[in-house]
Amino acid sequence: MADNNAPLPSRREILRATGFAAGTAAVSALDIGPLMARANAAAYPDRAIKIIVPFAPAGPTDIMARIVTQNLGNALPGNVIVENRPGAGGNIGIGYVAHAEADGYTLLIVSSAYVVNPGLYATIPYDPFKDLAPITELGTTPNSILVTPKLGIDSIAELIARAKAKPNELNWASPGAGTTPHLSGEFLKIVGGIEMTHVPFNGAAPAIQALLAGTTQVAVSALPPVLPFAQSGEIKVLAVTGAHRWPDLPDVPTMVELGYKDFIAETVQFFFAPGKTPPDIVAKLSAKTMEVLKSPDVVAQLRVNGYEVTANGPDALRQRIEQEVPKWRDVIAKAGLKPV
């Protein structure tokens, strides 16, 4: 039975009691937050994951994405699918993921265009340091300078001689403005003292098709989509831009071997999530991707397709971005390329 004669609590006691209750609720909320995040990561994924490739199908980024996707789908529950969103040198697809819901179900696999575009475009739809969360650096591949046999050119020296004799007669294709093949072609023009007309495409596959069709006489591309045509003899690789010869093309020299010091340019493939994706989900994706990339079967599969696996985690990828954005900005300025 209530004691009607009990003294009423003072105002100070009421405030103390309500303050304690509010503080307890706040502490409980803080305690529950990380637990909920870990629970969500443990249950992740519970539906299909979509990986955006910001270039056309059958190009080097698409090849990497489909190999990773196939094997990541086996390492994680649920489906992992690839969706191509090409355009604007990769900016359309990158921007799409940068502003997607940060729940781990929309991800990005992108080439070095990610670190080149900030220096090449006046405006881009993403901040390379803030808008995307690094998951893994996947692998690298050299770029390659290409012609078809019917052009009658068998070496870089002959290409430079032809271009000097007839300035701007030769058209050259690239996978798009801002890609490292584009910058490799511009660098070739500088070191060779030549003029050729640049024809950018929305990916390496259409650029290579333009070369095969005779729409352009020269192309510069990352190696993966080139290999089948090089091995069949439909395309002649004059040189690669890696530090070493590619094992599957042992007779093709590097640009450094040909006397062009420091002419080393590789296309790197990166894996990102939207910037505010929960860290536990990013960590899970990174761990599973690293596990996939260290599989001997995947290493061999990527090697056959022109890639060397790097398998560097989020911190290393973050450091690479911090180094390469200013590096490529400087290269673009020295090449005299104006922001588009």
Coordinates of C-alpha atoms in Angstrom, one line a residue:
M1 CA 0.0 0.0 0.0
A2 CA 1.3 3.4 -0.9
D3 CA 2.2 5.7 1.9
N4 CA 0.3 8.9 1.3
N5 CA 2.2 10.6 4.1
A6 CA 5.6 10.0 2.4
P7 CA 7.5 13.2 1.5
L8 CA 7.4 14.2 -2.1
P9 CA 10.8 14.1 -3.9
S10 CA 12.6 17.4 -4.2
R11 CA 13.2 19.1 -7.6
R12 CA 16.9 18.3 -7.2
E13 CA 16.1 14.6 -6.7
I14 CA 13.8 14.5 -9.7
L15 CA 16.4 16.1 -11.9
R16 CA 19.1 13.8 -10.7
A17 CA 16.9 10.7 -11.3
T18 CA 15.8 11.8 -14.8
G19 CA 19.4 12.8 -15.7
F20 CA 20.6 9.3 -14.6
A21 CA 17.9 7.7 -16.8
A22 CA 18.8 9.8 -19.8
G23 CA 22.5 9.1 -19.3
T24 CA 21.8 5.4 -19.0
A25 CA 19.8 5.4 -22.2
A26 CA 22.6 7.3 -24.0
V27 CA 25.3 4.9 -22.8
S28 CA 23.0 2.0 -23.9
A29 CA 22.6 3.5 -27.3
L30 CA 26.4 4.0 -27.6
D31 CA 27.0 0.4 -26.5
I32 CA 24.4 -0.9 -29.0
G33 CA 25.6 1.0 -32.0
P34 CA 28.9 -0.9 -32.5
L35 CA 27.1 -4.2 -31.7
M36 CA 24.5 -3.5 -34.4
A37 CA 27.2 -2.6 -36.9
R38 CA 29.0 -5.9 -36.2
A39 CA 25.8 -7.8 -36.4
N40 CA 25.0 -6.2 -39.8
A41 CA 28.5 -7.1 -41.0
A42 CA 28.1 -10.7 -39.8
A43 CA 24.9 -11.0 -41.7
Y44 CA 26.3 -9.2 -44.8
P45 CA 25.6 -9.9 -47.6
D46 CA 21.9 -10.9 -47.5
R47 CA 21.2 -9.9 -51.1
A48 CA 23.0 -9.5 -54.4
I49 CA 26.1 -7.2 -54.5
K50 CA 26.4 -5.0 -57.6
I51 CA 29.9 -4.0 -58.8
I52 CA 30.0 -1.0 -61.1
V53 CA 32.6 -0.9 -63.9
P54 CA 32.9 2.6 -65.4
F55 CA 34.0 1.4 -68.8
A56 CA 32.6 -0.7 -71.6
P57 CA 32.5 -4.5 -71.5
A58 CA 35.5 -6.6 -72.5
G59 CA 38.1 -3.9 -71.5
P60 CA 40.8 -4.4 -68.9
T61 CA 38.7 -3.2 -66.0
D62 CA 35.8 -5.3 -67.1
I63 CA 38.0 -8.4 -67.4
M64 CA 39.4 -7.9 -63.9
A65 CA 36.0 -7.2 -62.4
R66 CA 34.5 -10.4 -63.9
I67 CA 37.3 -12.6 -62.6
V68 CA 37.1 -11.1 -59.2
T69 CA 33.3 -11.2 -59.2
Q70 CA 33.1 -14.8 -60.1
N71 CA 35.5 -15.8 -57.3
L72 CA 34.2 -13.4 -54.7
G73 CA 30.7 -14.7 -55.4
N74 CA 32.0 -18.1 -54.3
A75 CA 33.6 -16.6 -51.1
L76 CA 30.6 -14.7 -50.0
P77 CA 26.9 -15.8 -49.7
G78 CA 24.7 -14.5 -52.4
N79 CA 25.3 -13.2 -55.9
V80 CA 27.9 -10.7 -57.1
I81 CA 27.1 -9.1 -60.4
V82 CA 28.9 -6.6 -62.8
E83 CA 27.2 -3.6 -64.2
N84 CA 28.9 -1.4 -66.8
R85 CA 28.3 2.3 -66.7
P86 CA 30.8 3.8 -69.2
G87 CA 31.3 7.4 -70.1
A88 CA 33.3 10.6 -69.4
G89 CA 36.6 8.7 -68.9
G90 CA 35.1 6.7 -66.1
N91 CA 33.6 9.7 -64.3
I92 CA 29.9 8.6 -64.8
G93 CA 30.4 5.2 -63.1
I94 CA 32.7 6.5 -60.4
G95 CA 30.3 9.3 -59.5
Y96 CA 27.4 6.8 -59.4
V97 CA 29.1 4.7 -56.7
A98 CA 30.4 7.8 -54.8
H99 CA 26.8 8.9 -54.2
A100 CA 25.2 5.4 -53.9
E101 CA 23.8 4.2 -50.6
A102 CA 26.7 3.2 -48.3
D103 CA 25.4 -0.3 -47.4
G104 CA 28.0 -2.5 -49.2
Y105 CA 25.7 -3.5 -52.0
T106 CA 27.0 -1.1 -54.6
L107 CA 30.7 -1.2 -55.2
L108 CA 33.3 0.0 -57.7
I109 CA 36.1 -1.6 -59.6
V110 CA 38.0 1.1 -61.5
S111 CA 41.3 1.6 -63.3
S112 CA 44.0 4.3 -62.7
A113 CA 41.5 6.8 -64.2
Y114 CA 40.4 7.2 -60.6
V115 CA 43.6 9.0 -59.8
V116 CA 44.2 10.6 -63.2
N117 CA 40.8 12.3 -63.7
P118 CA 41.2 14.8 -60.8
G119 CA 44.0 16.4 -62.8
L120 CA 42.5 16.1 -66.2
Y121 CA 38.9 17.3 -65.8
A122 CA 37.9 20.7 -64.6
T123 CA 35.1 19.1 -62.5
I124 CA 34.6 15.5 -61.4
P125 CA 31.6 14.0 -59.5
Y126 CA 33.8 12.7 -56.6
D127 CA 36.5 13.6 -54.1
P128 CA 39.2 11.0 -54.6
F129 CA 40.2 11.2 -50.9
K130 CA 36.8 11.2 -49.2
D131 CA 33.9 9.9 -51.3
L132 CA 35.0 6.3 -51.7
A133 CA 36.4 3.8 -49.1
P134 CA 39.4 1.7 -50.3
I135 CA 38.9 -2.0 -50.2
T136 CA 41.8 -3.5 -52.1
E137 CA 44.3 -2.8 -54.8
L138 CA 43.7 -5.7 -57.1
G139 CA 46.5 -5.8 -59.7
T140 CA 48.5 -4.0 -62.4
T141 CA 49.1 -4.4 -66.1
P142 CA 51.5 -2.6 -68.5
N143 CA 50.1 -0.5 -71.4
S144 CA 50.9 -1.5 -74.9
I145 CA 51.5 0.4 -78.2
L146 CA 49.6 -1.3 -81.0
V147 CA 49.3 -1.4 -84.8
T148 CA 47.9 -4.0 -87.2
P149 CA 50.2 -5.9 -89.6
K150 CA 48.7 -4.2 -92.7
L151 CA 50.2 -0.8 -91.6
G152 CA 53.6 -2.2 -92.4
I153 CA 55.2 -0.9 -89.2
D154 CA 57.2 -3.3 -87.1
S155 CA 58.9 -1.2 -84.5
I156 CA 58.6 2.0 -82.4
A157 CA 61.4 3.5 -84.5
E158 CA 59.4 2.9 -87.7
L159 CA 56.2 4.3 -86.1
I160 CA 58.1 7.5 -85.1
A161 CA 59.7 7.8 -88.5
R162 CA 56.3 7.5 -90.2
A163 CA 54.7 10.0 -87.9
K164 CA 57.5 12.5 -88.4
A165 CA 57.3 12.2 -92.2
K166 CA 53.5 12.7 -92.2
P167 CA 52.5 14.7 -89.1
N168 CA 48.9 14.0 -87.9
E169 CA 48.3 11.5 -90.7
L170 CA 48.1 8.7 -88.1
N171 CA 45.1 8.5 -85.8
W172 CA 45.5 6.7 -82.5
A173 CA 42.8 5.2 -80.3
S174 CA 42.7 5.1 -76.5
P175 CA 40.2 3.8 -73.9
G176 CA 39.3 7.4 -73.1
A177 CA 40.6 10.7 -71.9
G178 CA 42.4 10.5 -68.6
T179 CA 43.2 6.8 -68.8
T180 CA 46.9 5.8 -68.4
P181 CA 46.9 4.5 -72.0
H182 CA 45.9 8.0 -73.1
L183 CA 48.7 9.5 -71.1
S184 CA 51.1 6.9 -72.4
G185 CA 50.2 7.9 -75.9
E186 CA 50.7 11.6 -75.1
F187 CA 54.1 10.7 -73.6
L188 CA 55.0 8.8 -76.8
K189 CA 54.3 11.9 -78.8
I190 CA 56.5 14.0 -76.5
V191 CA 59.5 11.7 -76.4
G192 CA 59.2 10.9 -80.0
G193 CA 58.7 14.5 -81.2
I194 CA 55.7 13.4 -83.2
E195 CA 52.1 14.5 -83.9
M196 CA 49.2 12.0 -84.1
T197 CA 45.5 12.6 -83.7
H198 CA 43.9 11.3 -80.6
V199 CA 40.6 9.4 -80.8
P200 CA 39.2 8.6 -77.4
F201 CA 36.7 5.8 -76.8
N202 CA 34.6 4.7 -73.8
G203 CA 36.8 1.7 -73.0
A204 CA 39.6 -0.5 -74.4
A205 CA 37.3 -2.9 -76.3
P206 CA 35.9 -0.3 -78.7
A207 CA 39.3 1.3 -79.1
I208 CA 40.8 -2.1 -80.2
Q209 CA 37.8 -2.7 -82.5
A210 CA 38.5 0.7 -84.1
L211 CA 42.1 -0.4 -84.7
L212 CA 41.1 -3.8 -86.2
A213 CA 38.5 -2.1 -88.4
G214 CA 41.1 0.5 -89.7
T215 CA 39.3 3.4 -88.2
T216 CA 42.5 4.3 -86.5
Q217 CA 46.0 3.1 -87.5
V218 CA 47.5 3.0 -83.9
A219 CA 46.1 2.3 -80.5
V220 CA 47.4 2.4 -76.9
S221 CA 45.7 0.0 -74.4
A222 CA 46.3 -1.9 -71.2
L223 CA 47.4 -5.4 -72.1
P224 CA 44.5 -7.7 -71.0
P225 CA 42.1 -7.2 -73.9
V226 CA 45.0 -7.1 -76.4
L227 CA 46.5 -10.5 -75.7
P228 CA 44.1 -12.7 -77.7
F229 CA 44.6 -10.5 -80.8
A230 CA 48.4 -10.3 -80.3
Q231 CA 48.6 -14.1 -80.0
S232 CA 46.4 -14.6 -83.1
G233 CA 48.6 -12.2 -85.1
E234 CA 45.7 -9.7 -85.8
I235 CA 47.5 -7.0 -83.7
K236 CA 51.2 -6.3 -83.5
V237 CA 52.4 -5.0 -80.1
L238 CA 55.3 -2.7 -80.8
A239 CA 56.2 -2.2 -77.1
V240 CA 54.9 -2.4 -73.6
T241 CA 55.3 0.3 -70.9
G242 CA 56.1 -1.9 -67.9
A243 CA 59.4 -2.2 -66.1
H244 CA 59.9 -5.7 -67.6
R245 CA 58.8 -7.6 -70.7
W246 CA 55.5 -9.4 -70.3
P247 CA 56.1 -13.2 -70.0
D248 CA 53.5 -14.1 -72.6
L249 CA 55.0 -11.7 -75.1
P250 CA 58.7 -12.4 -74.7
D251 CA 59.7 -10.8 -78.0
V252 CA 58.1 -7.5 -77.3
P253 CA 60.5 -4.9 -75.8
T254 CA 59.7 -2.3 -73.1
M255 CA 60.0 1.4 -73.9
V256 CA 62.9 1.6 -71.4
E257 CA 64.8 -1.1 -73.4
L258 CA 64.3 1.0 -76.5
G259 CA 66.1 3.9 -74.8
Y260 CA 63.1 5.9 -73.4
K261 CA 64.2 6.3 -69.8
D262 CA 61.4 6.5 -67.2
F263 CA 58.8 5.5 -69.8
I264 CA 57.0 3.2 -67.3
A265 CA 53.2 3.5 -67.1
E266 CA 50.9 0.8 -65.7
T267 CA 47.2 0.5 -65.4
V268 CA 46.2 -0.3 -61.8
Q269 CA 42.8 -1.7 -60.8
F270 CA 41.2 -0.5 -57.6
F271 CA 38.3 -1.8 -55.5
F272 CA 36.1 0.7 -53.6
A273 CA 32.9 1.1 -51.6
P274 CA 31.0 4.3 -51.0
G275 CA 32.8 6.4 -48.4
K276 CA 30.4 6.0 -45.5
T277 CA 30.2 2.2 -45.8
P278 CA 30.4 0.6 -42.3
P279 CA 34.1 -0.2 -41.6
D280 CA 33.2 -3.8 -40.6
I281 CA 31.7 -4.4 -44.0
V282 CA 34.7 -2.8 -45.8
A283 CA 37.0 -5.0 -43.7
K284 CA 35.0 -8.1 -44.6
L285 CA 35.1 -7.3 -48.3
S286 CA 38.8 -6.6 -48.1
A287 CA 39.6 -9.9 -46.3
K288 CA 37.5 -11.9 -48.7
T289 CA 39.0 -10.2 -51.8
M290 CA 42.6 -10.7 -50.5
E291 CA 41.7 -14.4 -49.9
V292 CA 40.5 -14.7 -53.5
L293 CA 43.5 -12.9 -55.0
K294 CA 46.0 -15.2 -53.1
S295 CA 44.4 -18.3 -54.6
P296 CA 46.9 -19.9 -57.1
D297 CA 44.1 -20.5 -59.6
V298 CA 43.0 -16.8 -59.6
V299 CA 46.7 -15.6 -59.8
A300 CA 47.1 -17.9 -62.9
Q301 CA 43.8 -16.8 -64.4
L302 CA 44.7 -13.1 -64.0
R303 CA 48.2 -13.7 -65.4
V304 CA 46.8 -15.3 -68.5
N305 CA 44.7 -12.3 -69.0
G306 CA 47.6 -9.8 -68.6
Y307 CA 47.5 -8.9 -64.9
E308 CA 50.0 -9.2 -62.1
V309 CA 48.2 -9.5 -58.8
T310 CA 49.2 -7.0 -56.1
A311 CA 46.6 -7.7 -53.4
N312 CA 47.2 -4.6 -51.2
G313 CA 44.7 -3.8 -48.5
P314 CA 42.9 -0.6 -47.6
D315 CA 45.7 1.3 -46.0
A316 CA 48.2 0.6 -48.8
L317 CA 45.5 1.6 -51.4
R318 CA 44.8 4.8 -49.5
Q319 CA 48.5 5.7 -49.5
R320 CA 48.7 5.0 -53.3
I321 CA 45.8 7.3 -54.0
E322 CA 47.5 10.1 -51.9
Q323 CA 50.7 9.6 -53.9
E324 CA 49.2 9.2 -57.4
V325 CA 46.7 12.0 -57.6
P326 CA 49.4 14.7 -57.4
K327 CA 51.8 12.6 -59.5
W328 CA 49.4 12.4 -62.4
R329 CA 48.3 16.0 -62.0
D330 CA 52.0 17.0 -62.5
V331 CA 52.3 14.6 -65.5
I332 CA 49.2 16.1 -67.1
A333 CA 50.5 19.7 -66.6
K334 CA 53.9 18.8 -68.1
A335 CA 52.3 17.2 -71.1
G336 CA 50.4 20.4 -71.7
L337 CA 47.0 18.7 -71.5
K338 CA 44.3 21.2 -70.4
P339 CA 41.4 20.2 -68.2
V340 CA 38.3 19.3 -70.1

